[in-house]
Amino acid sequence: MRILVIGSGGREHALIWALRRNATQPLELFCARGNAGIAELAECVPISVNDIRALISFSEQTRIDLSIVGPEAPLAAGIVDEFEKRGLRIVGPGRDAAQLESSKAFAKDFMLRHSIPTARYRIASSAGEAIKILQSNEFGGQSAPVVVKADGLAAGKGVIVANSRPEAIKAVEDLVGGAVSAEATRHIVIEEALTGREVSLLLFSDGKDFRLMPASRDHKRVGENDTGPNTGGMGSITDSGILDDAMRDRIVREVIEPTLQGAGAEGFPFRGVLFVGLMLTPDGPRVLEYNVRFGDPETQAIMVRLQSDLAGIFQAISETRLGEFEIDWSDEPSACVVLAARGYPAKPEIGSVIEGLAPAEPDENVAVFHAATSRGLNGDWLTAGGRVLGVTAKGETLDLALSRCYGAIANIHWDGMRYRRDIGSLSAAGSAPAT
Ligand code: AMP
């Protein structure tokens, strides 16, 4: 079976690693465009994730049996529709369903239509209208926190949790002033600020049936104790303590089922991976966001627990027979700690020589996923982006998984290497605990 994975980060490395590790049939793996770590497991092809035409030609020429999409941009641009038009098999939502991520206004209105619990909101069509809403008392008094969100894809830069109205108004001005693309700010969502612990629940869906993955939590801020700017994610964990069975069942009933049924009823049955970002508030679970693909670095922590054949899961999704498929997960908690470059997220330094990367992991519970690496002329590993590696491990307890991560990190070094030492600690898990 020939599989093309589209993307080039730690998430894609983890997917390719899991495809190989649990394969029940011979696989030929390709990755566009991949990175130096991925090149150890798959043939990397130099095609951009956004060059849908070139990806189609490559898939036709190479007779790819199935493609899997990592990042959101090609999904929002309709890569799945374009592949399917040409009879090429691909796992992911079409352009319609991808709006659940590519437009926050669409997602909020969708949730309202299907009574899916989420923060109270208003959609503004201009900065002026957004500021007017903020100057009213609709979301509490002038000193109450409020959340400002750009409607469109903004690579993590489109959401500002503002602690006061002046801060919120400045956030609107910054967004329309160029912090994100003009396209992304054609609408602005103003939202009530929620408190509680955050949890991410990912699932596979074939449009008919779904299968949950282990609940996860990521750490978005660059600094320890959740300080500093937001990043793509500095670490993630999976652990049964994140979500008890009763809350998980409630989320399935109140959020997952109505979301999948709603998508089907609106004519875009959801096929692919759905990521639901939730806040567990004192009033119950509330959806913060949908992503229509695997998260990064949640995927790394999730994939080290997968015990079933990932190619088989993707095949079942593409043939709408996920209902026949039971997916096995290890019971052990897991963690991923991201090693980033000095200057990340604003201006990461690249090209540093990475020392201590072993050719094979000495411990089978540990996997080092590459987010952005390249090879120097003499074979050295070099840093090639802001997030460089995701050191991932599982263990009987979360503490053991974390100590395996940090133990493996002690062997890795480059000038300017940065990481958080508090991944997995509750104080780093978001605001006030839910009751
Ligand atoms: P989003 O991309 O919508 O998930 O927002 C990114 C992050 O902003 C979330 O992971 C939360 O930490 C925070 N956030 C988003 N919406 C809210 C909200 N209504 N109340 C409090 N925090 C929020």
Short mmCIF file of C-alpha atoms in Angstrom, two decimals, residues 162-415:
data_model
loop_
_atom_site.label_atom_id
_atom_site.label_comp_id
_atom_site.label_asym_id
_atom_site.label_seq_id
_atom_site.Cartn_x
_atom_site.Cartn_y
_atom_site.Cartn_z
CA ALA A 162 -8.26 40.26 27.05
CA ASN A 163 -8.43 41.15 30.73
CA SER A 164 -10.12 44.51 30.21
CA ARG A 165 -12.04 46.42 27.56
CA PRO A 166 -9.13 48.69 26.57
CA GLU A 167 -7.02 45.55 26.08
CA ALA A 168 -9.81 43.98 24.00
CA ILE A 169 -10.17 47.10 21.85
CA LYS A 170 -6.42 47.13 21.28
CA ALA A 171 -6.65 43.45 20.29
CA VAL A 172 -9.25 44.31 17.64
CA GLU A 173 -7.05 47.15 16.36
CA ASP A 174 -3.98 44.87 16.24
CA LEU A 175 -5.88 42.14 14.38
CA VAL A 176 -7.19 44.45 11.68
CA GLY A 177 -3.89 46.36 11.71
CA GLY A 178 -2.07 43.38 10.25
CA ALA A 179 -1.38 40.91 13.07
CA VAL A 180 -3.21 38.34 10.89
CA SER A 181 -4.34 38.39 7.26
CA ALA A 182 -7.08 40.79 6.11
CA GLU A 183 -9.03 37.74 4.91
CA ALA A 184 -9.01 36.30 8.45
CA THR A 185 -10.49 39.49 9.96
CA ARG A 186 -13.41 40.04 7.60
CA HIS A 187 -15.39 38.98 10.64
CA ILE A 188 -14.41 39.22 14.29
CA VAL A 189 -15.92 37.05 17.00
CA ILE A 190 -16.36 38.55 20.47
CA GLU A 191 -16.85 35.92 23.10
CA GLU A 192 -17.56 35.57 26.79
CA ALA A 193 -14.40 34.52 28.68
CA LEU A 194 -14.73 31.09 30.26
CA THR A 195 -12.74 29.60 33.12
CA GLY A 196 -11.90 26.00 33.82
CA ARG A 197 -9.47 23.34 32.70
CA GLU A 198 -8.89 22.76 29.02
CA VAL A 199 -8.96 19.38 27.36
CA SER A 200 -8.63 18.27 23.77
CA LEU A 201 -10.66 15.35 22.50
CA LEU A 202 -9.74 13.98 19.09
CA LEU A 203 -11.65 11.39 17.15
CA PHE A 204 -11.69 9.51 13.89
CA SER A 205 -14.93 9.74 11.91
CA ASP A 206 -15.99 8.20 8.61
CA GLY A 207 -19.20 10.23 8.38
CA LYS A 208 -21.21 7.40 9.93
CA ASP A 209 -19.30 6.13 12.95
CA PHE A 210 -16.61 7.59 15.15
CA ARG A 211 -13.83 6.40 17.47
CA LEU A 212 -12.38 8.55 20.24
CA MET A 213 -8.66 8.92 20.85
CA PRO A 214 -7.28 9.30 24.40
CA ALA A 215 -8.04 12.77 25.80
CA SER A 216 -5.08 15.13 25.71
CA ARG A 217 -3.96 18.53 26.89
CA ASP A 218 -1.41 20.84 25.36
CA HIS A 219 0.64 23.74 26.68
CA LYS A 220 0.47 26.71 24.37
CA ARG A 221 2.53 29.41 26.09
CA VAL A 222 6.24 29.52 25.44
CA GLY A 223 7.23 29.94 29.11
CA GLU A 224 6.85 27.92 32.29
CA ASN A 225 3.72 28.53 34.39
CA ASP A 226 1.95 29.57 31.20
CA THR A 227 3.82 32.80 30.63
CA GLY A 228 4.96 34.54 27.47
CA PRO A 229 3.46 34.46 24.00
CA ASN A 230 1.35 31.69 22.53
CA THR A 231 3.11 29.12 20.37
CA GLY A 232 2.07 26.22 18.20
CA GLY A 233 2.39 24.14 21.40
CA MET A 234 5.31 23.45 23.75
CA GLY A 235 4.18 20.07 24.98
CA SER A 236 1.24 17.75 25.48
CA ILE A 237 0.08 14.91 27.67
CA THR A 238 -2.50 12.16 27.61
CA ASP A 239 -3.64 10.82 30.97
CA SER A 240 -6.85 9.35 32.35
CA GLY A 241 -6.84 12.13 34.97
CA ILE A 242 -7.56 14.72 32.26
CA LEU A 243 -11.10 13.50 31.69
CA ASP A 244 -13.07 11.00 33.75
CA ASP A 245 -15.46 8.57 32.08
CA ALA A 246 -18.58 10.44 33.17
CA MET A 247 -17.37 13.76 31.74
CA ARG A 248 -16.17 12.01 28.58
CA ASP A 249 -19.63 10.45 28.10
CA ARG A 250 -21.26 13.81 28.69
CA ILE A 251 -19.02 15.41 26.04
CA VAL A 252 -19.90 12.62 23.61
CA ARG A 253 -23.62 13.21 24.24
CA GLU A 254 -23.63 17.00 24.35
CA VAL A 255 -20.89 17.81 21.85
CA ILE A 256 -19.54 14.98 19.68
CA GLU A 257 -22.81 13.35 18.63
CA PRO A 258 -24.63 16.62 17.87
CA THR A 259 -21.58 17.87 15.95
CA LEU A 260 -21.36 14.79 13.74
CA GLN A 261 -25.13 14.59 13.30
CA GLY A 262 -25.29 18.30 12.56
CA ALA A 263 -22.55 18.04 9.94
CA GLY A 264 -24.40 15.17 8.27
CA ALA A 265 -27.74 16.99 8.40
CA GLU A 266 -26.17 20.08 6.82
CA GLY A 267 -24.83 18.02 3.93
CA PHE A 268 -21.18 17.65 4.88
CA PRO A 269 -20.79 14.36 6.78
CA PHE A 270 -17.50 14.63 8.63
CA ARG A 271 -14.79 12.28 7.39
CA GLY A 272 -11.34 12.46 8.86
CA VAL A 273 -10.01 13.57 12.23
CA LEU A 274 -12.00 16.00 14.34
CA PHE A 275 -10.29 17.83 17.19
CA VAL A 276 -12.58 19.37 19.78
CA GLY A 277 -10.97 21.91 22.12
CA LEU A 278 -13.04 22.18 25.30
CA MET A 279 -13.13 24.11 28.54
CA LEU A 280 -14.51 22.19 31.52
CA THR A 281 -16.35 25.02 33.25
CA PRO A 282 -18.31 24.86 36.51
CA ASP A 283 -21.44 24.85 34.29
CA GLY A 284 -20.27 21.92 32.19
CA PRO A 285 -18.15 21.40 29.09
CA ARG A 286 -18.00 24.21 26.52
CA VAL A 287 -16.46 24.01 23.05
CA LEU A 288 -13.64 26.51 22.51
CA GLU A 289 -12.82 25.46 18.98
CA TYR A 290 -12.93 22.76 16.37
CA ASN A 291 -9.91 21.72 14.37
CA VAL A 292 -10.54 19.47 11.41
CA ARG A 293 -7.25 17.56 11.64
CA PHE A 294 -4.73 16.14 14.09
CA GLY A 295 -3.23 18.61 16.57
CA ASP A 296 0.47 19.23 16.97
CA PRO A 297 1.87 18.23 19.53
CA GLU A 298 -1.19 16.27 20.76
CA THR A 299 -0.70 13.73 17.96
CA GLN A 300 2.79 12.83 19.15
CA ALA A 301 1.54 11.94 22.65
CA ILE A 302 -1.49 10.11 21.25
CA MET A 303 0.39 8.05 18.62
CA VAL A 304 2.80 6.48 21.11
CA ARG A 305 -0.27 4.85 22.69
CA LEU A 306 -1.80 3.51 19.49
CA GLN A 307 -1.68 -0.28 19.23
CA SER A 308 -3.85 -0.76 16.13
CA ASP A 309 -2.89 -0.57 12.47
CA LEU A 310 -3.11 3.12 11.54
CA ALA A 311 -3.17 2.43 7.79
CA GLY A 312 -6.12 0.10 8.47
CA ILE A 313 -7.93 2.87 10.37
CA PHE A 314 -7.43 5.34 7.51
CA GLN A 315 -8.52 2.72 5.00
CA ALA A 316 -11.66 2.02 7.06
CA ILE A 317 -12.46 5.75 7.14
CA SER A 318 -12.06 6.06 3.38
CA GLU A 319 -14.34 3.03 2.85
CA THR A 320 -16.90 4.07 5.52
CA ARG A 321 -16.36 0.96 7.61
CA LEU A 322 -14.92 2.48 10.77
CA GLY A 323 -17.87 0.89 12.60
CA GLU A 324 -16.26 -2.54 12.08
CA PHE A 325 -12.98 -1.34 13.54
CA GLU A 326 -12.07 -1.45 17.24
CA ILE A 327 -9.04 0.67 17.99
CA ASP A 328 -6.66 -0.45 20.75
CA TRP A 329 -4.77 2.05 22.86
CA SER A 330 -2.16 1.41 25.51
CA ASP A 331 -3.49 2.26 28.98
CA GLU A 332 -0.28 4.08 29.80
CA PRO A 333 -0.25 7.89 30.01
CA SER A 334 2.09 9.73 27.67
CA ALA A 335 3.83 13.07 27.26
CA CYS A 336 5.55 15.07 24.55
CA VAL A 337 8.02 17.84 25.40
CA VAL A 338 8.88 20.20 22.56
CA LEU A 339 12.47 21.35 22.15
CA ALA A 340 12.42 24.77 20.50
CA ALA A 341 15.00 27.15 19.12
CA ARG A 342 16.14 30.38 20.78
CA GLY A 343 13.89 33.22 19.59
CA TYR A 344 10.81 31.02 19.10
CA PRO A 345 8.01 31.94 18.44
CA ALA A 346 8.90 35.43 17.13
CA LYS A 347 12.21 34.85 15.32
CA PRO A 348 13.69 31.40 15.80
CA GLU A 349 17.38 30.86 15.06
CA ILE A 350 17.99 28.04 12.62
CA GLY A 351 21.01 26.10 11.42
CA SER A 352 22.44 25.08 14.83
CA VAL A 353 24.09 21.67 15.07
CA ILE A 354 22.07 19.24 17.22
CA GLU A 355 24.16 16.90 19.33
CA GLY A 356 23.11 13.68 21.00
CA LEU A 357 20.42 12.49 18.58
CA ALA A 358 20.74 8.72 18.71
CA PRO A 359 20.09 6.77 15.50
CA ALA A 360 17.66 4.53 17.40
CA GLU A 361 15.99 5.15 20.73
CA PRO A 362 17.64 3.15 23.50
CA ASP A 363 14.29 2.89 25.27
CA GLU A 364 11.32 1.57 23.31
CA ASN A 365 8.99 3.74 25.38
CA VAL A 366 10.62 6.89 24.00
CA ALA A 367 10.29 8.38 20.51
CA VAL A 368 11.94 11.58 19.29
CA PHE A 369 9.78 13.16 16.61
CA HIS A 370 11.33 15.78 14.35
CA ALA A 371 9.37 18.98 13.80
CA ALA A 372 12.01 20.93 11.86
CA THR A 373 15.41 19.43 11.19
CA SER A 374 17.73 19.18 8.21
CA ARG A 375 21.06 17.50 7.51
CA GLY A 376 24.33 19.38 7.05
CA LEU A 377 26.77 18.44 4.28
CA ASN A 378 28.73 16.26 6.70
CA GLY A 379 25.60 14.51 7.95
CA ASP A 380 25.11 16.63 11.08
CA TRP A 381 21.55 17.18 12.28
CA LEU A 382 20.65 20.87 12.08
CA THR A 383 17.76 22.90 13.48
CA ALA A 384 15.46 24.14 10.70
CA GLY A 385 12.59 25.94 12.43
CA GLY A 386 11.15 27.17 15.73
CA ARG A 387 9.87 23.88 17.08
CA VAL A 388 12.66 21.42 16.38
CA LEU A 389 11.98 18.12 18.18
CA GLY A 390 9.16 16.56 20.21
CA VAL A 391 10.55 14.13 22.76
CA THR A 392 7.71 11.75 23.51
CA ALA A 393 7.30 8.85 25.93
CA LYS A 394 4.77 6.71 27.69
CA GLY A 395 4.94 5.08 31.10
CA GLU A 396 2.83 3.38 33.76
CA THR A 397 2.22 6.80 35.28
CA LEU A 398 2.31 10.29 33.83
CA ASP A 399 5.30 11.03 36.09
CA LEU A 400 7.20 8.10 34.61
CA ALA A 401 6.32 9.19 31.05
CA LEU A 402 7.53 12.71 31.87
CA SER A 403 10.73 11.52 33.52
CA ARG A 404 11.48 9.42 30.44
CA CYS A 405 11.00 12.50 28.26
CA TYR A 406 13.23 14.69 30.41
CA GLY A 407 15.79 11.85 30.74
CA ALA A 408 16.04 11.58 26.94
CA ILE A 409 16.26 15.38 26.64
CA ALA A 410 19.31 15.40 28.91
CA ASN A 411 21.27 13.73 26.07
CA ILE A 412 20.22 16.27 23.42
CA HIS A 413 21.83 19.65 23.04
CA TRP A 414 22.26 22.58 20.71
CA ASP A 415 23.18 26.18 21.28
#
